[in-house]
Coordinates of C-alpha atoms in Angstrom, one line a residue:
M1 CA -12.4 -7.0 -4.5
S2 CA -13.4 -8.4 -7.9
G3 CA -17.3 -9.0 -8.7
R4 CA -17.1 -12.8 -8.4
Q5 CA -16.3 -12.0 -4.3
V6 CA -19.0 -9.5 -3.9
D7 CA -21.5 -12.0 -5.6
R8 CA -20.1 -14.8 -2.8
R9 CA -20.6 -12.3 0.2
V10 CA -24.0 -11.2 -0.7
L11 CA -25.2 -15.0 -1.2
A12 CA -24.0 -15.6 2.3
D13 CA -25.9 -13.1 4.0
V14 CA -28.8 -13.7 2.0
V15 CA -28.2 -17.6 3.1
L16 CA -27.4 -16.1 7.0
A17 CA -30.7 -14.1 6.8
A18 CA -32.7 -16.9 5.4
V19 CA -31.5 -19.6 8.1
V20 CA -32.3 -17.4 11.0
G21 CA -35.6 -16.3 9.6
A22 CA -36.6 -20.2 9.0
L23 CA -35.3 -21.1 12.5
G24 CA -37.5 -18.1 14.2
M25 CA -40.6 -18.9 12.2
G26 CA -40.3 -22.6 12.7
V27 CA -40.3 -22.2 16.2
A28 CA -42.9 -19.9 16.2
A29 CA -45.0 -21.6 14.0
F30 CA -45.2 -24.4 16.9
D31 CA -46.5 -21.9 19.4
D32 CA -50.4 -21.4 19.4
A33 CA -50.1 -17.8 20.6
T34 CA -48.0 -17.0 17.4
D35 CA -50.2 -15.0 14.8
A36 CA -49.7 -13.3 11.4
V37 CA -48.3 -10.0 13.0
G38 CA -45.3 -12.2 15.1
L39 CA -44.6 -14.1 12.0
T40 CA -44.0 -10.6 10.0
L41 CA -41.7 -9.1 12.8
I42 CA -39.5 -12.1 13.1
A43 CA -39.3 -12.5 9.3
L44 CA -38.2 -8.7 9.0
A45 CA -36.1 -8.8 11.8
S46 CA -34.2 -11.8 9.9
A47 CA -34.4 -10.2 6.5
S48 CA -32.5 -7.5 7.8
L49 CA -29.6 -9.4 8.8
A50 CA -29.0 -9.6 4.9
L51 CA -27.6 -6.1 4.7
H52 CA -25.4 -6.2 7.7
R53 CA -22.5 -5.8 5.5
A54 CA -23.3 -2.7 4.1
A55 CA -25.3 -0.9 7.2
P56 CA -24.5 -2.7 10.2
R57 CA -26.2 0.2 12.5
A58 CA -29.0 0.2 10.5
V59 CA -29.7 -3.5 10.5
L60 CA -28.6 -3.3 14.4
A61 CA -31.6 -0.5 15.0
A62 CA -34.2 -2.7 12.8
A63 CA -33.3 -6.6 14.1
T64 CA -33.6 -4.7 17.6
L65 CA -36.8 -2.5 17.0
L66 CA -38.5 -5.5 15.2
G67 CA -37.1 -7.7 17.5
T68 CA -38.4 -6.3 20.8
A69 CA -42.1 -5.4 19.5
Y70 CA -41.9 -9.3 18.4
V71 CA -41.4 -10.4 22.3
V72 CA -43.7 -7.7 23.7
H73 CA -46.4 -9.1 20.9
A74 CA -45.9 -12.5 21.4
H75 CA -44.0 -13.7 24.3
P76 CA -41.8 -16.1 22.3
G77 CA -38.7 -18.1 24.0
P78 CA -35.3 -17.7 24.0
L79 CA -34.9 -18.3 20.2
S80 CA -36.6 -15.5 19.5
A81 CA -33.2 -13.6 19.8
L82 CA -31.7 -15.1 17.1
P83 CA -31.9 -11.9 14.7
V84 CA -30.8 -9.8 17.2
L85 CA -27.9 -11.4 18.4
G86 CA -26.8 -11.6 14.7
A87 CA -27.0 -7.7 14.3
V88 CA -25.4 -7.5 17.7
H89 CA -22.6 -9.6 16.4
T90 CA -21.9 -8.0 13.2
A91 CA -22.2 -4.3 14.9
A92 CA -19.4 -5.6 17.2
R93 CA -17.5 -7.0 14.7
V94 CA -17.1 -3.8 12.8
G95 CA -16.1 -1.9 16.0
H96 CA -19.9 -0.3 17.3
R97 CA -19.3 -2.1 20.6
G98 CA -21.4 0.8 22.3
L99 CA -24.4 0.3 20.3
A100 CA -24.4 -3.6 20.3
A101 CA -24.3 -3.3 23.9
A102 CA -26.9 -0.6 24.3
A103 CA -29.2 -2.7 21.6
S104 CA -28.9 -5.9 23.9
T105 CA -29.9 -4.2 26.9
V106 CA -32.9 -2.9 24.7
F107 CA -33.9 -6.4 23.8
L108 CA -33.5 -7.8 26.9
A109 CA -35.5 -5.1 29.0
G110 CA -38.6 -5.9 26.6
Y111 CA -37.9 -9.8 26.8
V112 CA -38.0 -9.3 30.8
A113 CA -40.9 -6.9 30.7
T114 CA -43.2 -9.2 29.6
G115 CA -42.0 -12.3 30.6
P116 CA -44.7 -14.8 32.1
G117 CA -43.3 -15.5 35.5
T118 CA -40.5 -14.5 37.4
Q119 CA -38.4 -17.3 38.0
E120 CA -38.8 -18.0 34.6
V121 CA -38.0 -14.6 33.5
A122 CA -34.9 -14.6 35.3
E123 CA -33.7 -18.0 34.3
R124 CA -34.2 -17.0 30.4
A125 CA -33.1 -13.4 30.9
G126 CA -29.6 -14.7 32.4
L127 CA -29.5 -17.0 29.4
L128 CA -30.1 -14.4 26.6
A129 CA -27.4 -12.0 28.7
G130 CA -25.0 -14.9 28.2
W131 CA -25.7 -15.4 24.6
F132 CA -25.7 -11.6 24.0
L133 CA -22.3 -11.2 25.8
C134 CA -20.9 -13.8 23.6
A135 CA -22.0 -12.2 20.5
V136 CA -20.4 -8.9 21.6
V137 CA -17.0 -10.9 22.5
T138 CA -17.2 -13.2 19.4
G139 CA -17.7 -10.0 17.5
L140 CA -14.8 -8.3 19.1
A141 CA -12.6 -11.2 18.6
D142 CA -13.3 -11.3 15.0
R143 CA -12.6 -7.8 14.4
N144 CA -9.2 -8.3 15.9
W145 CA -8.3 -11.4 14.2
Q146 CA -9.6 -9.8 10.8
A147 CA -6.8 -6.9 12.0
Y148 CA -4.6 -9.1 12.7
L149 CA -4.5 -11.1 9.2
R150 CA -4.6 -7.8 7.6
Q151 CA -1.5 -6.4 9.6
T152 CA 0.3 -9.6 8.8
E153 CA -0.2 -9.2 5.2
E154 CA 0.9 -5.7 4.8
R155 CA 4.1 -6.9 6.6
A156 CA 4.4 -9.8 4.1
Q157 CA 3.8 -6.9 1.4
E158 CA 6.3 -4.7 2.9
A159 CA 9.2 -7.5 3.7
E160 CA 8.5 -8.4 -0.1
R161 CA 8.7 -5.2 -1.6
T162 CA 11.9 -4.1 0.6
R163 CA 13.8 -7.3 0.0
E164 CA 13.2 -6.6 -4.1
E165 CA 14.3 -2.9 -3.3
A166 CA 17.5 -4.0 -1.6
A167 CA 18.3 -6.7 -4.4
L168 CA 18.1 -4.3 -7.2
R169 CA 20.0 -1.5 -5.2
R170 CA 22.6 -4.2 -4.5
A171 CA 22.4 -5.2 -8.2
G172 CA 22.8 -1.5 -9.0
E173 CA 25.8 -1.0 -6.7
E174 CA 27.6 -4.2 -8.2
R175 CA 26.8 -2.8 -11.7
L176 CA 28.5 0.2 -10.7
R177 CA 31.4 -1.3 -9.0
I178 CA 32.1 -3.8 -12.3
A179 CA 31.9 -0.4 -14.9
R180 CA 34.1 1.7 -12.9
E181 CA 36.7 -1.5 -12.8
L182 CA 36.2 -2.4 -16.5
H183 CA 36.8 1.6 -17.3
D184 CA 40.2 1.8 -14.9
S185 CA 41.5 -1.7 -16.2
L186 CA 40.3 -2.5 -19.8
T187 CA 39.9 0.9 -21.1
H188 CA 43.2 2.1 -20.4
S189 CA 44.9 -1.0 -21.8
I190 CA 43.0 -1.0 -24.8
S191 CA 43.6 2.5 -24.9
I192 CA 47.1 1.6 -25.1
V193 CA 47.3 -0.9 -27.6
K194 CA 45.3 0.9 -30.2
L195 CA 47.6 3.9 -29.5
Q196 CA 50.6 1.9 -29.9
A197 CA 49.2 -0.2 -33.1
G198 CA 48.2 3.4 -34.7
V199 CA 52.1 4.8 -34.1
A200 CA 53.3 1.5 -35.6
V201 CA 51.5 1.7 -38.7
H202 CA 52.0 5.5 -39.0
L203 CA 55.6 4.9 -39.0
A204 CA 55.5 2.1 -41.3
R205 CA 53.8 4.4 -43.7
K206 CA 56.3 7.1 -43.2
R207 CA 59.2 4.9 -44.1
G208 CA 57.3 3.8 -47.0
E209 CA 57.2 -0.1 -45.6
E210 CA 54.3 -2.1 -46.2
V211 CA 52.2 -2.3 -43.4
P212 CA 51.8 -5.6 -41.4
P213 CA 48.4 -7.4 -41.9
A214 CA 48.7 -8.4 -38.2
L215 CA 49.4 -4.8 -37.7
L216 CA 46.3 -3.6 -39.0
A217 CA 44.5 -6.3 -37.3
I218 CA 45.1 -5.1 -34.1
Q219 CA 44.7 -1.5 -34.9
E220 CA 41.3 -2.4 -36.2
A221 CA 40.4 -4.8 -33.6
S222 CA 41.3 -2.1 -30.6
G223 CA 39.3 0.2 -31.8
E224 CA 36.3 -2.1 -32.4
A225 CA 36.9 -3.5 -28.5
M226 CA 36.8 0.3 -27.3
R227 CA 33.3 1.0 -28.5
E228 CA 32.2 -2.5 -27.5
L229 CA 33.5 -1.5 -24.1
R230 CA 32.0 1.7 -24.1
S231 CA 28.4 0.3 -24.8
A232 CA 28.9 -2.3 -22.2
L233 CA 30.1 0.5 -19.9
Q234 CA 26.6 2.5 -20.6
V235 CA 24.6 -0.9 -20.2
L236 CA 26.1 -1.2 -16.6
R237 CA 25.7 2.1 -15.4
A238 CA 22.0 2.6 -16.5
D239 CA 21.0 1.5 -12.9
E240 CA 18.3 3.8 -12.6
P241 CA 14.7 3.9 -14.1
S242 CA 14.1 6.9 -16.4
G243 CA 11.1 8.8 -16.3
T244 CA 9.8 12.2 -14.7
P245 CA 7.4 12.9 -11.5
A246 CA 4.7 13.8 -14.0
L247 CA 5.3 10.4 -15.6
L248 CA 4.6 8.7 -12.1
V249 CA 1.5 11.0 -11.3
E250 CA 0.0 9.5 -14.4
R251 CA 0.8 6.1 -13.5
A252 CA -0.5 7.0 -10.3
R253 CA -4.4 8.5 -11.3
A254 CA -4.4 5.2 -13.8
A255 CA -4.0 3.1 -10.6
G256 CA -7.0 4.7 -9.4
L257 CA -5.4 7.2 -6.8
A258 CA -6.4 10.9 -6.4
V259 CA -3.3 12.8 -7.3
E260 CA -2.8 16.3 -8.3
L261 CA 0.7 17.8 -9.4
T262 CA 1.6 21.5 -9.3
V263 CA 5.0 22.5 -11.3
T264 CA 6.3 26.1 -10.2
G265 CA 9.6 27.9 -11.0
D266 CA 11.7 27.8 -14.0
E267 CA 11.6 24.3 -15.3
R268 CA 15.0 23.1 -16.6
P269 CA 16.9 19.9 -16.9
L270 CA 18.2 18.7 -13.9
P271 CA 21.9 17.1 -12.8
R272 CA 21.6 13.4 -13.2
A273 CA 21.8 12.8 -9.7
V274 CA 19.3 15.3 -8.8
D275 CA 17.0 13.8 -11.2
R276 CA 17.2 10.3 -10.1
A277 CA 16.8 11.4 -6.4
A278 CA 13.5 13.5 -7.4
Y279 CA 12.0 10.6 -9.5
R280 CA 12.6 8.1 -6.5
I281 CA 11.5 10.3 -3.7
V282 CA 8.3 10.8 -5.7
Q283 CA 7.5 7.0 -6.5
E284 CA 8.4 6.1 -3.0
A285 CA 6.2 9.3 -1.4
L286 CA 3.2 7.7 -3.9
T287 CA 3.9 4.0 -3.1
N288 CA 3.4 4.6 0.6
A289 CA 0.3 7.2 0.2
A290 CA -1.3 4.1 -1.7
R291 CA -0.4 1.3 0.8
H292 CA -1.1 3.4 4.1
A293 CA -3.2 6.7 3.3
G294 CA -6.4 4.8 2.3
P295 CA -8.9 6.7 0.1
A296 CA -7.1 9.7 0.2
K297 CA -6.4 12.8 -1.8
I298 CA -2.6 13.4 -2.9
T299 CA -0.9 16.8 -3.6
V300 CA 2.5 16.7 -5.8
R301 CA 4.7 19.8 -6.0
V302 CA 7.6 20.2 -7.8
D303 CA 9.2 23.8 -7.4
Y304 CA 12.4 24.5 -9.2
G305 CA 13.2 27.5 -7.3
G306 CA 14.4 31.0 -8.0
G307 CA 17.8 32.0 -7.6
D308 CA 18.4 30.1 -4.7
G309 CA 19.4 27.1 -6.7
E310 CA 17.3 24.6 -4.7
L311 CA 14.6 22.0 -6.0
T312 CA 11.8 21.6 -3.8
I313 CA 9.6 18.3 -3.5
D314 CA 6.1 17.9 -1.8
V315 CA 4.1 15.2 -1.5
D316 CA 1.0 15.6 1.0
D317 CA -2.0 13.5 1.6
D318 CA -5.0 14.0 3.8
G319 CA -5.1 9.9 4.7
A320 CA -4.9 8.3 8.5
A321 CA -1.9 9.3 9.6
D322 CA -1.8 10.5 12.6
P323 CA 0.8 12.9 14.7
A324 CA 0.6 11.2 18.2
R325 CA 1.6 7.7 16.4
P326 CA 4.5 8.4 14.0
P327 CA 5.3 5.4 11.8
V328 CA 8.4 3.6 11.9
P329 CA 10.8 4.3 9.3
G330 CA 11.0 1.2 6.7
T331 CA 13.6 0.7 3.9
G332 CA 11.6 3.2 1.6
L333 CA 11.9 6.2 3.9
T334 CA 15.6 5.3 5.1
G335 CA 16.6 5.1 1.3
M336 CA 14.9 8.4 0.5
R337 CA 16.7 10.1 3.4
E338 CA 19.9 8.5 2.3
R339 CA 19.6 10.1 -1.4
V340 CA 18.8 13.2 -0.2
T341 CA 21.9 13.3 2.5
A342 CA 24.3 12.3 -0.1
L343 CA 23.4 15.1 -2.2
G344 CA 23.7 17.7 0.7
G345 CA 19.6 18.1 0.8
T346 CA 17.1 17.8 3.7
L347 CA 14.2 15.7 3.9
R348 CA 11.5 16.0 6.4
A349 CA 8.8 12.9 6.1
A350 CA 6.2 12.6 9.0
P351 CA 2.6 12.9 9.7
R352 CA 0.8 16.2 9.4
A353 CA -0.6 18.0 12.3
E354 CA -4.3 18.5 10.6
G355 CA -3.7 14.5 9.7
G356 CA -2.3 12.8 6.7
F357 CA 1.3 12.4 5.6
A358 CA 3.7 14.7 4.2
V359 CA 7.2 14.5 2.4
R360 CA 9.1 17.2 1.7
A361 CA 12.9 17.4 0.0
R362 CA 15.1 20.0 -0.7
L363 CA 18.0 19.3 -2.9
P364 CA 20.7 21.5 -4.4
M365 CA 21.2 21.8 -8.1
G366 CA 24.2 24.0 -7.8
G367 CA 26.8 21.4 -7.1
R368 CA 28.7 19.0 -9.4
Y369 CA 27.6 15.7 -9.5
E370 CA 28.7 12.4 -11.1

């Protein structure tokens, strides 16, 4: 959140407190029974609303106690409930439904106990009860609406990310297909042309004949074509990013994540396919932790193993994942599992029993990989 957004929210909260205070004190000023104590109580109850984002429960308690003390002291009309109504709404909005209902009950009890007459008290108490019920309901509705907006935004971001990943994967597959076609067709043909031109040049020189310039040009051009084709094939086959898990961890730290990296075993160069898969697994696990774990601590462990010939990757976080509500695998987890399975390895990605999420991949390193 930017500083400008924070300033706007603080200003809005101060304006809210000022408006509620002005209404409450304006109505109280027309009551001959209102004294300095009553004005002070209504002013403090209204001013507390300025802190409802930072401390909703404390604001709810302060507004309820000050508001109740005001109605006990001054016996005002229903508008004296405005600060408490605001505090009840904001508390319900952040999920404190029980506290909001309890505060409403306390204020209504104080209002009823000090009412001037039975019928009038019953009417006003019924009106205030309806107001407090609306404050709780609208607070809950606003909370659900905000949650819906956040989920919609997350789904849109996830869909955009998966579309980009799918497009990159398709582009990589197409590049590899083109590289294979070029290798199988053009490389073979150009090699034959170069070979035949070289043989013809050799025979001409062996017989003491002058080598035709066209033949020399063909030999030189075919060699140059082979070099250019090899360069193009290398570019087409570069379909994966280069890097290491350590580099990914450093990038995650720079982005504000609390990540620790532990490397055990005899660190050594990996087969290209295993190296790519390890990079992608750590990258996807860190991305998911950043998106879904919240302000969690993340641990990355890479074990090169002893004599078992396996690379083990563990990425754990202590975030909000719950074993009772396992996530639906998206494109990222599915792609991660496909990479591991293609190499003959195993993958487990699920919430931990103690909370948070764990990714564990075991990749064999002893096979032959293209």
